[in-house]
Amino acid sequence: MRGSSPRMTGKNRRSTPYITEMRPQDILMPVAAGLCCKPGGFHIDPVRPVERAVITHGHSDHARPGHGAVLATQETLDMMRLRYGDNFARSTQALAYGEKIKLGDVTIKFHPAGHVLGSAQIAVSCEGTCIVASGDYKDAPDPTCAPFEMVPCDVFITEATFGLPVFRHGNAADEIKKLLASVALFPERSHLVGAYSLGKAQRVIALIREAGYDAPIYLHGAMEKITRYYESRGVALGDLRMVKGMKKADLAGTITLAPPSATSDIWTRRFPDPVTAFASGWMRVRARARQRGVELPLVISDHADWDGLTATIDATGAGEVWVTHGQEDALVHWCTAKGLTARPLDLVGYGDEDESDPMPAGEDTEA
Ligand SMILES: [Zn+2]
């Protein structure tokens, strides 16, 4: 940890001459298992089994099985149950957005992170200091989850997946137009869209529906459970069907969503002359698209881009920024140039769901 941090001048400052504020690093500290809150007796998104875990969202690099008690939104708990089975933790407790709970000497509150269904920023307050651990987040609109909420704080912990000025995601609706134009242009071909199973796939489907496409959309079997779960939480996705059992000829002119790994294996032989698309923020990088053999790159990300990251940091009013998982250096530099205290957190174990697409156990059956 770096030495003492300067006192905050942010709008959240609530100190009086009689109360000693805690230093942020006394409240949250990076350890091998993840971000540890000693005064609260818990870890945030721990990568190793711990007694008490508070979890930001359901992606497998943040939500792991084997903890004692888990506190998360109902959606995140449900997704963990779907993925890992009923015994993924010894006990669970759901906390809704806006609800407060006292854990040890700290108070925590969840706020929407706009990343995937149920994703939460965790505001940890202790003796006049508020730290927001945002997990993964995006400030772009997403019809499948609650929009990102700006939370004023003293210390903002930000991801940096796309923390380089070269990353500007643009408008996701325009990418969907490209996909639908290709479908119209090649009625004899099928379109296979690689998208991460939790969040991205459902967002792509919802965007396709918003664009006015109402034909059936086909799903790889690995996406069924989580997509049906989204529907059960009130996210309307239209007519969805499984690819399994479909005749090859009947898939001409259709759109199928599949995990990214499936779009490059022999599973694709069941499709007539497939156009391979991939929905990811990484598709901004042409070399990545070429490497993956992607014919139709779609720049659609569930993470904030450079403008989103910097605008969000600005808006929180935080005087101190901790940067984690991704391209930390440029963002730390940007913060420092603005006169903010900033440092990389050097947490390990958080990957990028867009890149690695581990098939959840029991969901990888060929379909
Ligand atoms: Zn995530």
Coordinates of C-alpha atoms and ligand atoms in Angstrom, one line a residue:
M1 CA 0.0 0.0 0.0
R2 CA 1.1 3.5 -0.6
G3 CA 1.6 5.8 2.4
S4 CA -1.0 8.1 3.9
S5 CA -3.6 9.4 1.5
P6 CA -4.5 13.1 1.4
R7 CA -7.8 14.0 3.0
M8 CA -10.6 14.1 0.6
T9 CA -12.2 17.3 -0.6
G10 CA -15.0 15.6 -2.4
K11 CA -18.7 16.3 -1.8
N12 CA -19.0 13.4 0.5
R13 CA -16.7 14.7 3.1
R14 CA -18.5 14.4 6.4
S15 CA -15.7 14.9 8.9
T16 CA -15.8 17.0 12.0
P17 CA -12.9 18.1 14.1
Y18 CA -13.9 15.5 16.7
I19 CA -14.1 12.4 14.5
T20 CA -11.0 10.8 13.0
E21 CA -11.8 9.6 9.5
M22 CA -10.3 6.2 8.6
R23 CA -7.8 6.1 5.9
P24 CA -9.2 4.3 2.8
Q25 CA -6.5 1.6 3.0
D26 CA -7.7 0.8 6.5
I27 CA -11.1 0.0 5.1
L28 CA -10.2 -1.9 1.9
M29 CA -6.9 -3.6 1.1
P30 CA -5.8 -5.8 -1.7
V31 CA -4.7 -9.2 -0.5
A32 CA -4.1 -12.5 -2.3
A33 CA -7.8 -13.5 -2.0
G34 CA -9.0 -10.2 -3.4
L35 CA -10.1 -6.9 -1.9
C36 CA -10.3 -7.4 1.9
C37 CA -12.4 -5.2 4.2
K38 CA -11.0 -5.9 7.6
P39 CA -13.4 -3.7 9.6
G40 CA -16.3 -5.3 7.9
G41 CA -14.9 -8.9 8.0
F42 CA -15.5 -9.6 4.3
H43 CA -13.8 -9.8 0.8
I44 CA -15.2 -8.3 -2.4
D45 CA -15.2 -10.7 -5.4
P46 CA -12.7 -13.0 -3.7
V47 CA -10.7 -15.3 -6.0
R48 CA -10.1 -17.8 -3.2
P49 CA -12.6 -19.3 -0.8
V50 CA -13.3 -17.0 2.2
E51 CA -15.6 -16.8 5.2
R52 CA -17.6 -13.9 3.9
A53 CA -17.8 -12.7 0.3
V54 CA -19.6 -9.7 -1.2
I55 CA -20.0 -10.3 -4.9
T56 CA -20.5 -7.6 -7.6
H57 CA -21.9 -9.8 -10.4
G58 CA -22.3 -13.2 -11.8
H59 CA -19.3 -13.5 -14.2
S60 CA -17.1 -16.4 -13.3
D61 CA -14.0 -14.4 -12.6
H62 CA -15.9 -12.4 -9.9
A63 CA -18.4 -14.9 -8.6
R64 CA -16.7 -18.1 -7.6
P65 CA -18.0 -21.1 -5.6
G66 CA -16.8 -22.3 -2.2
H67 CA -17.3 -19.3 0.1
G68 CA -18.9 -19.4 3.5
A69 CA -21.5 -16.6 3.4
V70 CA -22.2 -14.8 0.2
L71 CA -23.9 -11.4 0.0
A72 CA -25.0 -10.3 -3.5
T73 CA -28.1 -9.2 -5.5
Q74 CA -30.8 -11.8 -5.9
E75 CA -29.9 -12.0 -9.6
T76 CA -26.2 -12.6 -8.9
L77 CA -27.1 -15.3 -6.4
D78 CA -29.5 -17.0 -8.9
M79 CA -26.8 -17.0 -11.6
M80 CA -24.3 -18.5 -9.2
R81 CA -26.9 -21.2 -8.3
L82 CA -27.5 -21.9 -12.0
R83 CA -23.9 -22.2 -12.8
Y84 CA -22.5 -24.0 -9.7
G85 CA -25.5 -25.7 -8.2
D86 CA -27.4 -25.2 -4.9
N87 CA -24.4 -25.7 -2.6
F88 CA -22.2 -23.0 -4.1
A89 CA -21.9 -21.3 -0.7
R90 CA -22.7 -22.3 2.9
S91 CA -25.2 -19.5 3.2
T92 CA -26.5 -16.6 1.0
Q93 CA -28.1 -13.3 1.6
A94 CA -29.7 -11.0 -1.1
L95 CA -29.4 -7.3 -1.0
A96 CA -31.4 -5.1 -3.3
Y97 CA -30.1 -1.9 -5.0
G98 CA -30.4 1.0 -2.6
E99 CA -30.7 -1.2 0.5
K100 CA -28.1 -0.7 3.3
I101 CA -26.6 -3.3 5.5
K102 CA -24.2 -3.1 8.4
L103 CA -21.3 -5.5 8.4
G104 CA -18.9 -5.2 11.3
D105 CA -17.9 -1.6 11.5
V106 CA -18.9 -0.6 7.9
T107 CA -22.1 0.0 6.1
I108 CA -22.5 -1.3 2.6
K109 CA -25.0 -0.4 -0.1
F110 CA -25.5 -1.7 -3.6
H111 CA -26.0 0.5 -6.7
P112 CA -26.5 -0.7 -10.3
A113 CA -23.3 -1.1 -12.3
G114 CA -25.0 -1.4 -15.8
H115 CA -22.7 -4.3 -16.7
V116 CA -25.1 -7.3 -16.7
L117 CA -28.4 -8.2 -15.0
G118 CA -27.9 -7.9 -11.2
S119 CA -24.5 -6.3 -11.4
A120 CA -23.8 -4.0 -8.5
Q121 CA -21.3 -1.4 -7.4
I122 CA -20.6 -1.8 -3.7
A123 CA -20.4 1.4 -1.6
V124 CA -18.4 0.7 1.6
S125 CA -18.8 3.5 4.2
C126 CA -16.9 3.7 7.4
E127 CA -16.4 6.7 9.7
G128 CA -17.0 9.4 7.1
T129 CA -15.1 7.8 4.3
C130 CA -17.0 6.2 1.3
I131 CA -15.3 3.8 -1.1
V132 CA -17.1 2.5 -4.1
A133 CA -15.9 -0.8 -5.6
S134 CA -17.6 -0.7 -9.0
G135 CA -16.7 -4.2 -10.2
D136 CA -17.2 -4.3 -14.0
Y137 CA -19.4 -1.5 -15.3
K138 CA -20.5 0.4 -18.3
D139 CA -22.3 3.8 -18.7
A140 CA -23.8 2.8 -22.1
P141 CA -27.5 2.0 -22.4
D142 CA -28.4 -1.7 -22.1
P143 CA -32.0 -2.9 -22.3
T144 CA -31.3 -6.0 -20.3
C145 CA -30.1 -4.4 -17.0
A146 CA -30.6 -1.4 -14.7
P147 CA -28.5 1.6 -15.9
F148 CA -25.2 2.5 -14.2
E149 CA -25.8 4.8 -11.2
M150 CA -23.4 7.6 -10.4
V151 CA -22.4 7.3 -6.7
P152 CA -20.5 10.3 -5.2
C153 CA -17.6 8.9 -3.2
D154 CA -14.1 9.6 -1.7
V155 CA -12.4 6.7 -3.4
F156 CA -13.6 5.1 -6.6
I157 CA -12.3 1.7 -7.5
T158 CA -12.5 1.3 -11.3
E159 CA -11.9 -1.5 -13.8
A160 CA -9.7 -0.7 -16.8
T161 CA -10.5 -3.5 -19.3
F162 CA -10.6 -0.9 -22.1
G163 CA -8.4 1.7 -20.3
L164 CA -6.6 3.1 -23.4
P165 CA -7.7 6.1 -25.4
V166 CA -7.8 3.9 -28.6
F167 CA -10.9 2.2 -27.2
R168 CA -14.1 4.0 -28.1
H169 CA -16.9 1.6 -28.5
G170 CA -19.4 3.8 -30.4
N171 CA -23.1 3.0 -30.6
A172 CA -24.1 -0.6 -30.2
A173 CA -27.3 -0.1 -32.2
D174 CA -25.1 0.8 -35.3
E175 CA -23.3 -2.5 -35.0
I176 CA -26.6 -4.4 -34.9
K177 CA -27.6 -2.5 -38.1
K178 CA -24.4 -3.9 -39.7
L179 CA -25.5 -7.4 -38.7
L180 CA -29.0 -7.1 -40.0
A181 CA -27.7 -5.6 -43.2
S182 CA -25.6 -8.6 -43.7
V183 CA -28.5 -11.0 -42.9
A184 CA -30.6 -9.1 -45.6
L185 CA -27.7 -9.3 -48.1
F186 CA -27.0 -13.0 -47.7
P187 CA -30.4 -14.8 -47.3
E188 CA -28.8 -18.1 -48.3
R189 CA -26.2 -18.0 -45.5
S190 CA -26.6 -18.3 -41.8
H191 CA -25.2 -15.8 -39.3
L192 CA -23.4 -17.0 -36.3
V193 CA -22.8 -14.4 -33.6
G194 CA -20.2 -15.2 -30.9
A195 CA -21.2 -13.6 -27.6
Y196 CA -20.4 -14.3 -24.0
S197 CA -23.2 -16.4 -22.5
L198 CA -23.9 -14.2 -19.5
G199 CA -25.0 -10.7 -20.4
K200 CA -23.6 -10.1 -23.9
A201 CA -25.8 -12.6 -25.6
Q202 CA -29.0 -11.4 -24.1
R203 CA -28.0 -7.8 -24.8
V204 CA -27.3 -8.6 -28.4
I205 CA -30.7 -10.3 -28.7
A206 CA -32.5 -7.4 -27.1
L207 CA -30.7 -4.9 -29.4
I208 CA -31.7 -7.0 -32.5
R209 CA -35.3 -6.9 -31.3
E210 CA -35.1 -3.1 -30.7
A211 CA -33.9 -2.8 -34.4
G212 CA -37.2 -4.4 -35.4
Y213 CA -36.1 -7.9 -36.3
D214 CA -38.8 -10.3 -35.1
A215 CA -38.0 -13.6 -36.7
P216 CA -36.9 -16.5 -34.4
I217 CA -33.4 -16.2 -33.0
Y218 CA -31.5 -19.4 -32.5
L219 CA -29.4 -20.3 -29.4
H220 CA -26.5 -22.7 -28.8
G221 CA -27.4 -25.0 -26.0
A222 CA -24.9 -23.5 -23.6
M223 CA -26.9 -20.3 -23.5
E224 CA -30.3 -21.7 -22.8
K225 CA -30.4 -21.7 -19.0
I226 CA -29.0 -18.2 -18.5
T227 CA -31.1 -16.7 -21.3
R228 CA -34.3 -18.3 -20.0
Y229 CA -33.3 -16.9 -16.6
Y230 CA -33.1 -13.4 -18.1
E231 CA -36.6 -13.9 -19.5
S232 CA -37.9 -15.0 -16.1
R233 CA -36.7 -11.7 -14.7
G234 CA -38.8 -9.8 -17.1
V235 CA -36.3 -9.2 -20.0
A236 CA -38.3 -9.7 -23.2
L237 CA -36.2 -11.4 -25.9
G238 CA -38.9 -12.5 -28.4
D239 CA -39.0 -15.9 -30.1
L240 CA -36.0 -17.9 -29.1
R241 CA -35.3 -21.4 -30.3
M242 CA -32.6 -24.0 -29.8
V243 CA -30.3 -24.9 -32.8
K244 CA -30.3 -28.5 -31.7
G245 CA -32.4 -30.6 -34.0
M246 CA -32.7 -28.0 -36.7
K247 CA -32.1 -29.0 -40.3
K248 CA -29.1 -27.3 -42.0
A249 CA -31.1 -25.9 -44.8
D250 CA -33.7 -24.4 -42.4
L251 CA -30.9 -22.3 -40.9
A252 CA -30.3 -20.3 -44.0
G253 CA -31.1 -16.6 -43.5
T254 CA -31.2 -17.0 -39.7
I255 CA -29.3 -15.6 -36.7
T256 CA -27.7 -17.9 -34.1
L257 CA -26.0 -16.8 -30.9
A258 CA -23.3 -19.0 -29.6
P259 CA -20.4 -18.8 -27.1
P260 CA -17.3 -17.4 -28.8
S261 CA -15.4 -20.7 -28.6
A262 CA -18.2 -22.5 -30.4
T263 CA -18.0 -20.3 -33.5
S264 CA -14.6 -21.7 -34.4
D265 CA -15.2 -25.4 -33.9
I266 CA -16.8 -28.2 -35.8
W267 CA -20.2 -27.3 -34.3
T268 CA -20.4 -24.7 -37.1
R269 CA -20.7 -27.4 -39.8
R270 CA -24.3 -27.7 -39.1
F271 CA -24.9 -24.2 -40.5
P272 CA -25.1 -23.3 -44.2
D273 CA -22.1 -21.2 -45.3
P274 CA -22.0 -19.3 -41.9
V275 CA -21.0 -15.7 -41.7
T276 CA -19.1 -15.5 -38.4
A277 CA -19.6 -12.5 -36.3
F278 CA -18.3 -11.7 -32.8
A279 CA -19.7 -9.1 -30.4
S280 CA -16.9 -7.7 -28.2
G281 CA -15.2 -4.5 -27.4
W282 CA -12.0 -6.1 -28.6
M283 CA -13.4 -6.1 -32.1
R284 CA -12.2 -2.5 -32.3
V285 CA -8.8 -4.1 -32.9
R286 CA -8.7 -5.5 -36.4
A287 CA -5.9 -7.9 -35.7
R288 CA -8.0 -9.6 -33.0
A289 CA -10.9 -10.1 -35.4
R290 CA -8.6 -11.5 -38.0
Q291 CA -6.9 -13.8 -35.5
R292 CA -10.2 -15.3 -34.6
G293 CA -11.3 -15.6 -38.2
V294 CA -14.2 -13.2 -37.6
E295 CA -15.8 -12.1 -40.8
L296 CA -18.2 -9.5 -39.2
P297 CA -16.7 -7.8 -36.1
L298 CA -19.3 -6.1 -33.9
V299 CA -17.9 -3.6 -31.5
I300 CA -20.3 -4.2 -28.6
S301 CA -18.9 -4.2 -25.1
D302 CA -20.3 -4.6 -21.6
H303 CA -17.4 -2.5 -20.2
A304 CA -16.9 1.2 -20.2
D305 CA -14.7 2.5 -23.0
W306 CA -12.0 5.1 -22.4
D307 CA -14.4 8.0 -22.5
G308 CA -16.8 6.2 -20.2
L309 CA -14.1 5.4 -17.7
T310 CA -12.7 8.9 -17.5
A311 CA -16.2 10.6 -17.5
T312 CA -17.3 8.3 -14.7
I313 CA -14.2 8.9 -12.6
D314 CA -14.7 12.6 -13.1
A315 CA -18.4 12.5 -12.1
T316 CA -17.9 10.5 -8.9
G317 CA -16.0 13.5 -7.4
A318 CA -13.6 11.0 -5.9
G319 CA -10.2 12.5 -4.9
E320 CA -8.6 9.1 -5.0
V321 CA -8.9 6.4 -7.7
W322 CA -7.8 2.8 -7.5
V323 CA -7.4 1.0 -10.8
T324 CA -7.8 -2.7 -11.3
H325 CA -7.9 -5.5 -13.9
G326 CA -7.0 -4.3 -17.3
Q327 CA -4.9 -1.5 -18.7
E328 CA -4.2 0.2 -15.5
D329 CA -1.2 2.4 -16.5
A330 CA -2.9 4.9 -18.9
L331 CA -5.8 5.4 -16.5
V332 CA -3.6 6.0 -13.5
H333 CA -1.6 8.5 -15.6
W334 CA -4.8 10.3 -16.7
C335 CA -5.9 10.5 -13.0
T336 CA -2.6 11.8 -11.8
A337 CA -2.5 14.5 -14.5
K338 CA -5.8 15.7 -13.3
G339 CA -4.4 16.0 -9.8
L340 CA -6.2 12.9 -8.4
T341 CA -4.4 10.4 -6.2
A342 CA -4.4 7.2 -8.2
R343 CA -2.7 3.8 -8.1
P344 CA -3.0 0.4 -9.6
L345 CA -4.4 -2.3 -7.3
D346 CA -2.5 -5.2 -8.8
L347 CA -5.3 -7.7 -8.1
V348 CA -4.9 -11.0 -9.8
G349 CA -7.4 -13.5 -11.1
Y350 CA -9.8 -11.2 -12.9
G351 CA -9.9 -11.9 -16.6
D352 CA -12.0 -10.6 -19.4
E353 CA -15.2 -12.5 -20.1
D354 CA -15.1 -11.4 -23.7
E355 CA -11.8 -13.2 -24.2
S356 CA -12.0 -16.4 -22.2
D357 CA -15.3 -18.1 -22.4
P358 CA -15.2 -20.9 -20.0
M359 CA -18.1 -23.2 -20.5
P360 CA -19.9 -23.6 -17.2
A361 CA -20.1 -27.1 -15.9
G362 CA -23.2 -28.9 -17.3
E363 CA -23.8 -26.3 -19.9
D364 CA -21.2 -27.4 -22.4
T365 CA -23.2 -30.1 -24.1
E366 CA -23.1 -29.9 -27.8
A367 CA -26.2 -28.3 -29.0
Ligands
ZN1 ZN -18.0 -9.0 -15.8

